Coordinates of C-alpha atoms and ligand atoms in Angstrom, one line a residue:
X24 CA 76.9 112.2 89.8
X25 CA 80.1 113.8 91.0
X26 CA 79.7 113.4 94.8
X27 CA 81.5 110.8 97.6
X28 CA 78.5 108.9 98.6
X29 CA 78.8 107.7 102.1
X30 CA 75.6 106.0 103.3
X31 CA 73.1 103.5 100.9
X32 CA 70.2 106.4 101.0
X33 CA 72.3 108.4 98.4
X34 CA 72.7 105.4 96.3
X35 CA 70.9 106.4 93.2
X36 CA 72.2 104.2 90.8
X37 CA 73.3 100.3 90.5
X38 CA 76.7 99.1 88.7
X39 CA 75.3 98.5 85.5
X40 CA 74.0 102.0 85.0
X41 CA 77.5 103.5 85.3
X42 CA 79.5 104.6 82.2
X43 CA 81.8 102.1 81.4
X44 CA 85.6 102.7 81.6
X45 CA 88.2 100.6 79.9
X46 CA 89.6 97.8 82.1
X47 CA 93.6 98.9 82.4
X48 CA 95.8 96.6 80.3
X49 CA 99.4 97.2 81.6
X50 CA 100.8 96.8 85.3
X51 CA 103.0 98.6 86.6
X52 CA 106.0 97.1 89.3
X53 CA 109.0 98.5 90.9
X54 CA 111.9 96.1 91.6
X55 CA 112.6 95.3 95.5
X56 CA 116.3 95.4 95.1
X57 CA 115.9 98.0 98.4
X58 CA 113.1 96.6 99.6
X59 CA 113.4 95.7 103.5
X60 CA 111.5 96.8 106.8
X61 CA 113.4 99.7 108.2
X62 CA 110.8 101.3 110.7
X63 CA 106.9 100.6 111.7
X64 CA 104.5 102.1 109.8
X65 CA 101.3 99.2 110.1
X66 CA 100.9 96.7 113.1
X67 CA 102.4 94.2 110.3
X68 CA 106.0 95.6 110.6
X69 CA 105.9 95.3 114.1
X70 CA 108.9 93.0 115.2
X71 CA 109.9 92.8 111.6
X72 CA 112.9 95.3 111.0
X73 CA 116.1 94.0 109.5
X74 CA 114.1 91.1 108.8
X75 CA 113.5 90.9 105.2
X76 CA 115.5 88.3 103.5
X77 CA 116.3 90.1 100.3
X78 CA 116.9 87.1 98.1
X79 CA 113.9 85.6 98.9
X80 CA 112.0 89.1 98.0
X81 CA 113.6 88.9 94.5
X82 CA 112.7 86.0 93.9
X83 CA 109.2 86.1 95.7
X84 CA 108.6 89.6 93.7
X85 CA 109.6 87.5 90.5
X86 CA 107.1 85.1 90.4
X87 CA 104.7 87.9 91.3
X88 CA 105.8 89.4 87.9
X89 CA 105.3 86.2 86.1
X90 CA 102.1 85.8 87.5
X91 CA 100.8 89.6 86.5
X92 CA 102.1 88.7 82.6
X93 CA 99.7 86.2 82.3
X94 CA 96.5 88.1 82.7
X95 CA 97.5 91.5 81.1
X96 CA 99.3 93.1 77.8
X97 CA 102.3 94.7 79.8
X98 CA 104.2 94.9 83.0
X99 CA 106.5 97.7 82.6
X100 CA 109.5 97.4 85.4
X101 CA 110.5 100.6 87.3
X102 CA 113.5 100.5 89.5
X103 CA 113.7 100.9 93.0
X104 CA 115.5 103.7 94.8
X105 CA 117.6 103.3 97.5
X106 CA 116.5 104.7 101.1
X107 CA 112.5 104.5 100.0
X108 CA 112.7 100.7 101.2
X109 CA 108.5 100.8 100.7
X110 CA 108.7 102.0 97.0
X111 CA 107.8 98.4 95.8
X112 CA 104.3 99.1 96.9
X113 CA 103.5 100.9 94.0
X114 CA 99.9 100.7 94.3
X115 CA 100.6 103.5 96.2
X116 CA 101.6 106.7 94.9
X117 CA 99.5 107.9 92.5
X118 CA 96.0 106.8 91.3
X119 CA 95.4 106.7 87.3
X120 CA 92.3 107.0 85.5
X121 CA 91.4 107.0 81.7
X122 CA 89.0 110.0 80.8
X123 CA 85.8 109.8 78.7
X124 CA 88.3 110.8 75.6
X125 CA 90.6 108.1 76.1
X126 CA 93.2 110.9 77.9
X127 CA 95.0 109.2 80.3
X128 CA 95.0 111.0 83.8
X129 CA 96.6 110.6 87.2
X130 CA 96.6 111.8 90.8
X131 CA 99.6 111.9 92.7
X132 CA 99.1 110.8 96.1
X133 CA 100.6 112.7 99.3
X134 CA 101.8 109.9 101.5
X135 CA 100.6 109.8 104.8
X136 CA 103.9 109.1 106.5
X137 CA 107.3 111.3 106.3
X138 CA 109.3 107.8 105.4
X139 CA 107.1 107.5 102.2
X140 CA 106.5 110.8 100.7
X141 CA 109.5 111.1 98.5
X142 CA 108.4 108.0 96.5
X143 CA 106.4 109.9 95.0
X144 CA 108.4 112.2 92.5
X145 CA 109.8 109.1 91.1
X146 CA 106.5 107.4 90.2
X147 CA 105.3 110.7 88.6
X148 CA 108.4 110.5 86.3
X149 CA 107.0 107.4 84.5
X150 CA 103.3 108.9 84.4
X151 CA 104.9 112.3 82.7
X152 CA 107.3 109.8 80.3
X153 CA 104.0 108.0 79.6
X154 CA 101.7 111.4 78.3
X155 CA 99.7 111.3 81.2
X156 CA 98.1 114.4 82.7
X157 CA 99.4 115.2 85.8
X158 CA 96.9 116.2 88.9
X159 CA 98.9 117.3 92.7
X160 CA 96.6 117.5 95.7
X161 CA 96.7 120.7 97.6
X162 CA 98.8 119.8 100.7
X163 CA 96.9 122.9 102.3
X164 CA 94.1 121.6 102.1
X165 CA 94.4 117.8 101.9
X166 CA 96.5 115.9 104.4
X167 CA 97.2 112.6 102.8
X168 CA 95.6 110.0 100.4
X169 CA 97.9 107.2 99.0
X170 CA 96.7 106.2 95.9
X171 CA 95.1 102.6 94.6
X172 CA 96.0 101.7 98.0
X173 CA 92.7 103.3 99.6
X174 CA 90.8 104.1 95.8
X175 CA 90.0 101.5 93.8
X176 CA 88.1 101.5 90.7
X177 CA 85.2 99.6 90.0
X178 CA 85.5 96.6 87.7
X179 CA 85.3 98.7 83.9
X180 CA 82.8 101.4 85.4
X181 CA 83.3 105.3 86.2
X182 CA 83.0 104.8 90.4
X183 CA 86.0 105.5 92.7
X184 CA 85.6 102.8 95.9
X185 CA 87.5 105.3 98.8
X186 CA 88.7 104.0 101.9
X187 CA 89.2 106.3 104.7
X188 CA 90.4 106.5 107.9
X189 CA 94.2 105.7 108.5
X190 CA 96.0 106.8 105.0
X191 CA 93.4 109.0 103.1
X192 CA 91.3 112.0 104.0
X193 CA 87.7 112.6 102.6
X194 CA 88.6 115.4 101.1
X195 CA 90.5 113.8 99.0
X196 CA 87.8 112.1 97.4
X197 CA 86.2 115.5 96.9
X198 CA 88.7 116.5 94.7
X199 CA 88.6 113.7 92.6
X200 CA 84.9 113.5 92.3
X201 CA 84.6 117.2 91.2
X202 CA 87.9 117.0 88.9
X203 CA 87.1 114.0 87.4
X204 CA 83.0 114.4 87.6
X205 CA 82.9 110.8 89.0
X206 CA 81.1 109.0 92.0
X207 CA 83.0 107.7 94.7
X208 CA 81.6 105.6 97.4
X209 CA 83.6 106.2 100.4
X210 CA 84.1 103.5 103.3
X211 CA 85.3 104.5 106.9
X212 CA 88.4 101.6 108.0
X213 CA 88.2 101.3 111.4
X214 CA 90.9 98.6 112.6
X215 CA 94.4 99.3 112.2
X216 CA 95.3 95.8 110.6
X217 CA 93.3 96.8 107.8
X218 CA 94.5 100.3 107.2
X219 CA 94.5 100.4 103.6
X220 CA 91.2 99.6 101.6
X221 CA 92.9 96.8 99.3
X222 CA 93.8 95.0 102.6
X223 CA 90.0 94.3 103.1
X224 CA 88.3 94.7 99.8
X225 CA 89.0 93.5 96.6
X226 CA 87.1 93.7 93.8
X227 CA 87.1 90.6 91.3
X228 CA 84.8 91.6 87.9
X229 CA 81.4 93.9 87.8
X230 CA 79.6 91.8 90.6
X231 CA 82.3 90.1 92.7
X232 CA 84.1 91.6 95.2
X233 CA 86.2 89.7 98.1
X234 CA 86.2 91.6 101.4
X235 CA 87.4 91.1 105.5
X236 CA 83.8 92.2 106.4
X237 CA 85.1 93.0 110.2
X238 CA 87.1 95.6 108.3
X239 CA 84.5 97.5 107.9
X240 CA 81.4 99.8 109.5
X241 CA 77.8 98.7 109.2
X242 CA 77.5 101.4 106.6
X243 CA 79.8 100.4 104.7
X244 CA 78.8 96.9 104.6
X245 CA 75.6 98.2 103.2
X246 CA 77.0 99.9 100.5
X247 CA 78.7 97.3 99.2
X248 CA 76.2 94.7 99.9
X249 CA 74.0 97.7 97.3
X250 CA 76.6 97.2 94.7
X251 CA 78.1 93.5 94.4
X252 CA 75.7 90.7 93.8
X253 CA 78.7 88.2 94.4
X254 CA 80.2 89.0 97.9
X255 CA 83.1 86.6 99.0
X256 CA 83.6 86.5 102.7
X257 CA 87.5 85.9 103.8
X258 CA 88.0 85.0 107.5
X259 CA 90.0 86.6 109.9
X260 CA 92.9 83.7 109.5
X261 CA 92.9 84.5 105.8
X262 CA 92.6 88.0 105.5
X263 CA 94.9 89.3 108.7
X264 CA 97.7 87.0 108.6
X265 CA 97.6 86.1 104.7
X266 CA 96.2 89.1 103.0
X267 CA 93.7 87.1 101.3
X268 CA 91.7 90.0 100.1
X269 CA 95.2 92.1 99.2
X270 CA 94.4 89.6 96.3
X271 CA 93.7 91.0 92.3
X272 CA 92.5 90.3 89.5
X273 CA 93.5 92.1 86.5
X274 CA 91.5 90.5 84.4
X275 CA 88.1 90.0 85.7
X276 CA 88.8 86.0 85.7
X277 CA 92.1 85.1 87.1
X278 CA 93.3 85.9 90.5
X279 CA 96.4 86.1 92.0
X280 CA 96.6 85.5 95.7
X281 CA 99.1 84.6 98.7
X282 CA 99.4 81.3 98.8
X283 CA 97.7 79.0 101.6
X284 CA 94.7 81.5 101.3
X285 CA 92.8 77.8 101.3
X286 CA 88.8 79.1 102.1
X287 CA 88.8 81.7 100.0
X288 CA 90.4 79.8 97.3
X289 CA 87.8 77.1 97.5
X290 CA 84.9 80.1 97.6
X291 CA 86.7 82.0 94.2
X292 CA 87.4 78.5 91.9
X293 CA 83.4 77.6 93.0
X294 CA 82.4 81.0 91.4
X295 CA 84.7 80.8 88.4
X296 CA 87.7 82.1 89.1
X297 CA 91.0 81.0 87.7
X298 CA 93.3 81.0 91.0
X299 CA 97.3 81.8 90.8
X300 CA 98.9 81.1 94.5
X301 CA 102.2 83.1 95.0
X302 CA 104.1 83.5 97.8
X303 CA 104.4 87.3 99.2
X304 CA 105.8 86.5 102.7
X305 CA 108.7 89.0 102.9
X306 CA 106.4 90.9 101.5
X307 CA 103.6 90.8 104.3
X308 CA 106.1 91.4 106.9
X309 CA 105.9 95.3 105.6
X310 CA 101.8 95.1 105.8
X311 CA 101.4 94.3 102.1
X312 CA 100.9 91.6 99.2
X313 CA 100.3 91.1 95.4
X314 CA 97.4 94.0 95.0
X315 CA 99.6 96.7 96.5
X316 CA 103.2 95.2 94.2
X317 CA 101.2 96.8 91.6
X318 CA 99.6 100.0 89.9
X319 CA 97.1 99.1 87.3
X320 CA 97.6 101.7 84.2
X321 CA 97.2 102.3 80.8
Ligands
LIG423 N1 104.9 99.1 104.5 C1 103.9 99.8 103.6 C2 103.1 100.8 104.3 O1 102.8 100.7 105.5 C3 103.0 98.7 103.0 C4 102.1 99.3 102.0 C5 101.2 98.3 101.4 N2 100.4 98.8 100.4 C6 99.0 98.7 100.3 N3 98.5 99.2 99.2 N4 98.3 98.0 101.2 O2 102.9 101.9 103.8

């Protein structure tokens, strides 16, 4: 079953027939003390440089942090580095995964932009303190992926969700099939607003998922409509100007959102879902929100 699956005719399997994986119970942050907009990476940082007021991102990124404790056992608290303004998104940088003997194993990412790639090292410090096996991309051969930004796994299952496109290269997704003899169901991101996967799709528990549908290809569409029985629609208000779907839920049954997201917080409390606004607004002026503040880990 170790392939990247890229149309609904090599679906051979539903959710429920997947091995299961242990959900990750400790989140990962890294403080935003230099945090700001210093050049334009995503249409979202357009206009923004010099903007970020970096009181109100401490305290914003705060009750972010507060927020996370509630719905798992630990949020460990890296700090930031000075000149690597975007290290905060630590969604980023690596992509972990917990093995079928409990080993814990990550991926570092190669970031797709010069301004990001020596974020990297630093994360990888904490994955080596932390007894994790340690997997590097061949840069030869592989031009960029950035981590739980574009690959998300699925809710307590052994499938990789793979967004391509802007950040991450297919080939990517080869290697982490084959290495870690997983599934992974890539999806092609075709409008620069939504140029990472968790800006447009976010899974909620084993059958929900949140997505920006105009994010994504009619293929892609399919394969999701194959795979979630619960599919919550944001609209473009939402999901463009307020990251609804950069959303997360840690724990299958809360979610923590932007705040004002109203629709889609009407559609998620109707289907069971625990709702915790905060608000990420320095934050979106660099293109992200709560899921990418994050890396889920073990
Ligand atoms: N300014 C950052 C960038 O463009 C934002 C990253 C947001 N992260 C995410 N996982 N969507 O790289």
């Amino acid at each position: 079953m170790s392939k990247v699956i890229t149309s609904k005719n090599e679906l051979s399997f539903k959710a429920e027939d997947l091995d299961p994986m242990p959900v990750p119970n400790k989140i990962l942050m890294v403080k935003p003390e230099h945090f700001s907009v210093d050049y334009v990476i995503n249409p979202h940082m357009e206009g923004n440089v010099g903007t970020v007021d970096k009181k109100l991102a401490m305290e914003q990124w705060e009750a972010v942090r507060a927020a996370f404790e509630k719905t798992v056992d630990e949020v460990v608290v890296l700090d930031g580095v000075e000149g690597l303004p975007d290290m905060v998104f630590c969604a980023n940088q690596s992509l972990p995964y917990m093995n079928r003997q409990n080993g814990k194993e990550v991926v570092m990412s190669i970031m797709n932009s010069d301004m990001r790639k020596a974020e990297v090292p630093h994360i990888e410090e904490w994955y080596t303190s932390a007894g994790y096996e340690i997997h590097h991309l061949n840069y030869k051969k592989i031009s960029d992926f950035e981590g739980m930004g574009d690959a998300i796994w699925h809710y307590g299952k052994r499938l990789l969700w793979g967004g391509y496109g802007f950040r991450s290269s297919m080939k990517a997704y080869e290697f982490i099939a084959e290495t870690w003899n997983v599934p992974v169901i890539a999806l092609k991101l075709e409008n620069p607003s939504f140029y990472h996967l968790d800006t447009c799709f976010c899974i909620l528990n084993e059958d929900s998922v949140l997505i920006y549908p105009e994010a994504f290809t009619k293929k892609g569409l399919a394969l999701i409509e194959s795979m979630f029985t619960n599919i919550i629609e944001a609209d473009k208000h939402e999901a463009e100007e307020l990251f609804a779907c950069n959303a997360t839920s840690p724990d299958g049954k809360n979610v923590v959102i932007q705040r004002g997201c109203k629709k889609v917080n009407t559609k998620l409390t109707e289907a069971g879902f625990t709702v915790h606004e905060v608000d990420t607004g320095e934050f979106l002026k660099s293109g992200g929100s709560v899921f990418c503040m994050k890396m889920m880990a073990w």
